[in-house]
Coordinates of C-alpha atoms in Angstrom, one line a residue:
M1 CA 72.9 105.9 83.1
D2 CA 68.8 106.9 83.8
Q3 CA 68.4 108.7 87.0
T4 CA 67.5 105.3 89.0
D5 CA 71.1 104.7 88.1
T6 CA 72.7 107.8 88.7
K7 CA 70.6 107.8 92.5
T8 CA 71.8 104.7 93.1
S9 CA 75.4 105.4 92.4
K10 CA 75.3 109.0 93.9
F11 CA 74.1 106.7 97.5
L12 CA 76.6 103.6 96.8
S13 CA 79.3 106.4 96.6
Y14 CA 77.9 108.0 100.1
V15 CA 77.8 105.2 102.0
L16 CA 80.6 103.6 101.1
R17 CA 83.1 106.2 101.4
H18 CA 81.9 108.5 103.3
Q19 CA 79.5 108.0 106.2
P20 CA 78.1 103.8 106.3
E21 CA 77.0 104.4 109.6
S22 CA 73.7 107.1 108.2
I23 CA 72.5 103.4 107.4
G24 CA 73.8 102.2 110.2
L25 CA 76.2 99.5 107.7
T26 CA 80.0 99.0 108.9
L27 CA 82.8 98.5 106.4
D28 CA 85.8 96.2 107.5
S29 CA 88.9 98.4 106.7
E30 CA 89.7 97.5 103.2
G31 CA 86.2 99.6 102.7
W32 CA 84.7 95.7 102.5
A33 CA 80.0 95.8 103.3
D34 CA 78.5 92.3 102.7
I35 CA 75.8 93.0 100.2
G36 CA 72.9 91.3 102.2
T37 CA 73.3 93.9 104.9
L38 CA 74.2 97.0 103.0
I39 CA 70.8 95.8 101.4
K40 CA 69.0 95.0 104.2
C41 CA 70.3 98.7 105.8
A42 CA 69.4 100.8 102.8
S43 CA 65.8 99.5 102.8
Q44 CA 65.5 100.5 106.6
H45 CA 66.7 104.0 105.6
G46 CA 63.9 103.8 102.5
K47 CA 66.1 102.8 99.7
R48 CA 65.3 99.8 97.7
L49 CA 68.7 98.1 96.5
N50 CA 68.8 94.8 95.5
H51 CA 72.4 92.3 94.1
S52 CA 71.4 92.7 90.1
L53 CA 70.4 96.7 90.8
I54 CA 74.0 96.2 92.6
E55 CA 75.9 94.6 89.9
K56 CA 74.0 97.1 87.4
I57 CA 75.6 99.8 88.7
V58 CA 79.5 98.5 89.2
E59 CA 79.1 97.8 85.9
I60 CA 78.2 101.6 84.8
N61 CA 79.3 103.5 87.0
D62 CA 82.2 105.7 84.1
K63 CA 85.0 106.4 87.1
K64 CA 84.4 102.4 88.0
R65 CA 84.5 103.5 91.5
F66 CA 82.8 100.4 92.9
A67 CA 84.3 97.0 93.3
I68 CA 82.3 93.2 94.5
S69 CA 84.5 90.2 95.1
A70 CA 85.2 86.9 94.2
D71 CA 82.8 85.4 96.2
Q72 CA 80.9 88.2 94.5
K73 CA 78.8 89.2 98.0
R74 CA 81.0 91.3 99.1
I75 CA 81.3 95.2 97.1
R76 CA 83.2 98.3 97.9
A77 CA 84.8 101.5 96.8
V78 CA 88.5 101.5 94.9
Q79 CA 88.9 104.4 96.3
G80 CA 87.7 108.3 97.9
H81 CA 87.1 107.7 101.3
S82 CA 86.7 110.0 103.8
T83 CA 85.7 107.6 106.8
Q84 CA 88.5 107.1 108.6
K85 CA 87.3 103.7 109.1
V86 CA 88.8 102.3 106.5
D87 CA 92.7 102.7 105.6
I88 CA 92.8 100.2 102.3
C89 CA 96.2 99.1 101.8
Y90 CA 97.9 99.6 97.8
Q91 CA 100.5 99.0 97.0
E92 CA 103.3 101.8 96.6
K93 CA 104.0 101.1 93.0
I94 CA 106.0 103.2 90.7
P95 CA 104.2 107.2 89.2
P96 CA 104.2 107.9 85.4
A97 CA 107.1 110.6 85.5
I98 CA 103.6 113.3 84.7
L99 CA 99.8 113.1 86.0
Y100 CA 97.3 115.3 85.8
H101 CA 95.0 116.7 88.4
G102 CA 91.7 118.7 87.5
T103 CA 90.1 121.3 90.1
A104 CA 87.7 124.6 89.9
T105 CA 89.8 127.8 89.8
R106 CA 88.2 128.9 92.2
F107 CA 91.0 126.6 94.4
L108 CA 94.5 127.8 93.0
D109 CA 95.1 130.0 95.5
S110 CA 94.4 127.5 98.2
I111 CA 97.0 125.0 96.5
V112 CA 99.7 127.9 95.0
K113 CA 99.8 128.7 99.2
Q114 CA 99.8 125.2 100.8
G115 CA 100.4 122.4 97.5
L116 CA 97.9 119.7 96.9
V117 CA 96.5 118.1 100.2
A118 CA 94.1 115.3 100.7
G119 CA 91.2 117.0 102.6
T120 CA 88.2 114.7 104.5
R121 CA 89.8 112.3 101.8
H122 CA 92.8 109.8 102.8
Y123 CA 94.9 110.4 99.4
V124 CA 95.0 113.1 96.8
H125 CA 93.2 111.5 93.2
L126 CA 94.9 112.3 89.5
S127 CA 95.1 111.0 86.8
A128 CA 96.9 110.2 84.0
D129 CA 95.4 112.2 80.6
E130 CA 94.7 115.6 80.6
S131 CA 91.3 114.4 79.3
T132 CA 89.9 112.6 82.3
A133 CA 91.5 115.3 84.8
I134 CA 89.1 117.8 82.7
K135 CA 86.3 115.4 83.5
V136 CA 87.2 115.7 87.2
G137 CA 88.1 119.3 87.8
Q138 CA 84.7 119.9 85.3
R139 CA 82.2 119.0 88.6
H140 CA 83.8 121.4 90.6
G141 CA 82.9 124.9 88.8
K142 CA 85.8 127.1 86.1
V143 CA 88.4 123.9 85.5
I144 CA 92.3 124.4 85.7
I145 CA 93.9 121.5 85.1
L146 CA 97.5 121.4 86.5
K147 CA 100.6 119.2 85.9
I148 CA 102.0 117.4 88.0
E149 CA 106.1 116.4 88.1
A150 CA 104.8 113.0 89.6
R151 CA 108.4 110.6 89.0
L152 CA 109.9 113.2 89.9
M153 CA 108.3 112.9 93.5
Y154 CA 108.6 109.7 94.0
E155 CA 112.7 109.3 93.4
Q156 CA 112.7 111.8 96.1
G157 CA 110.5 109.8 98.7
F158 CA 107.8 110.9 98.3
K159 CA 104.7 107.4 97.5
F160 CA 102.3 106.7 95.6
H161 CA 99.7 103.6 94.7
Q162 CA 96.7 103.4 91.9
A163 CA 93.2 101.8 93.0
D164 CA 91.9 99.5 90.7
N165 CA 90.3 102.4 88.9
G166 CA 93.5 103.6 87.2
V167 CA 93.2 106.3 89.5
W168 CA 96.7 107.3 90.8
L169 CA 96.6 108.6 94.7
T170 CA 99.9 110.6 96.5
K171 CA 98.7 111.8 99.7
T172 CA 100.1 116.3 99.0
V173 CA 101.6 117.4 95.9
P174 CA 103.8 120.1 96.9
V175 CA 103.8 123.6 94.8
A176 CA 107.7 122.9 94.4
Y177 CA 106.3 119.4 91.5
M178 CA 103.3 121.1 90.1
S179 CA 103.1 123.7 87.2
I180 CA 99.6 125.0 85.5
I181 CA 99.1 123.6 82.2
S182 CA 95.9 125.0 81.1
R183 CA 92.1 127.4 82.3
S184 CA 89.3 126.7 80.6

């Protein structure tokens, strides 16, 4: 991704996950926005978008954060929302035995006290493999990887979902279900 693509991806993440109202955009409860309206609202706020650029960003985004509807008229972020206006109805899914969470060491004291909590987002994000968890954690500083006993959690009543991009989602991970497996 070049610098323009990165800026566009970050802009789309911001308006489709966190602050659609910052450009006058409205999302439906499943997070969908009309692409034409998105382009118009972005333009009114100094951001130039067009349908082909949006399609390109959806296609090349390495985290597959966005989806375009089958009719090519709507776009949404597939997970990671903090706006309370969006509540995607993910299907409950049985997780693998182990999932991973990458974060920064500076958050470890808080995690050890209260477990993993969604914070401003709707869900805790978990990865199916360590390498993805490492990439996620690197965005926040010195990395620590937590191993999550996801299947045990599920068997004890915790709900799991999987977003279209493969990210596993749950509301919370109590300390009893996690262990530190690496520090970088």
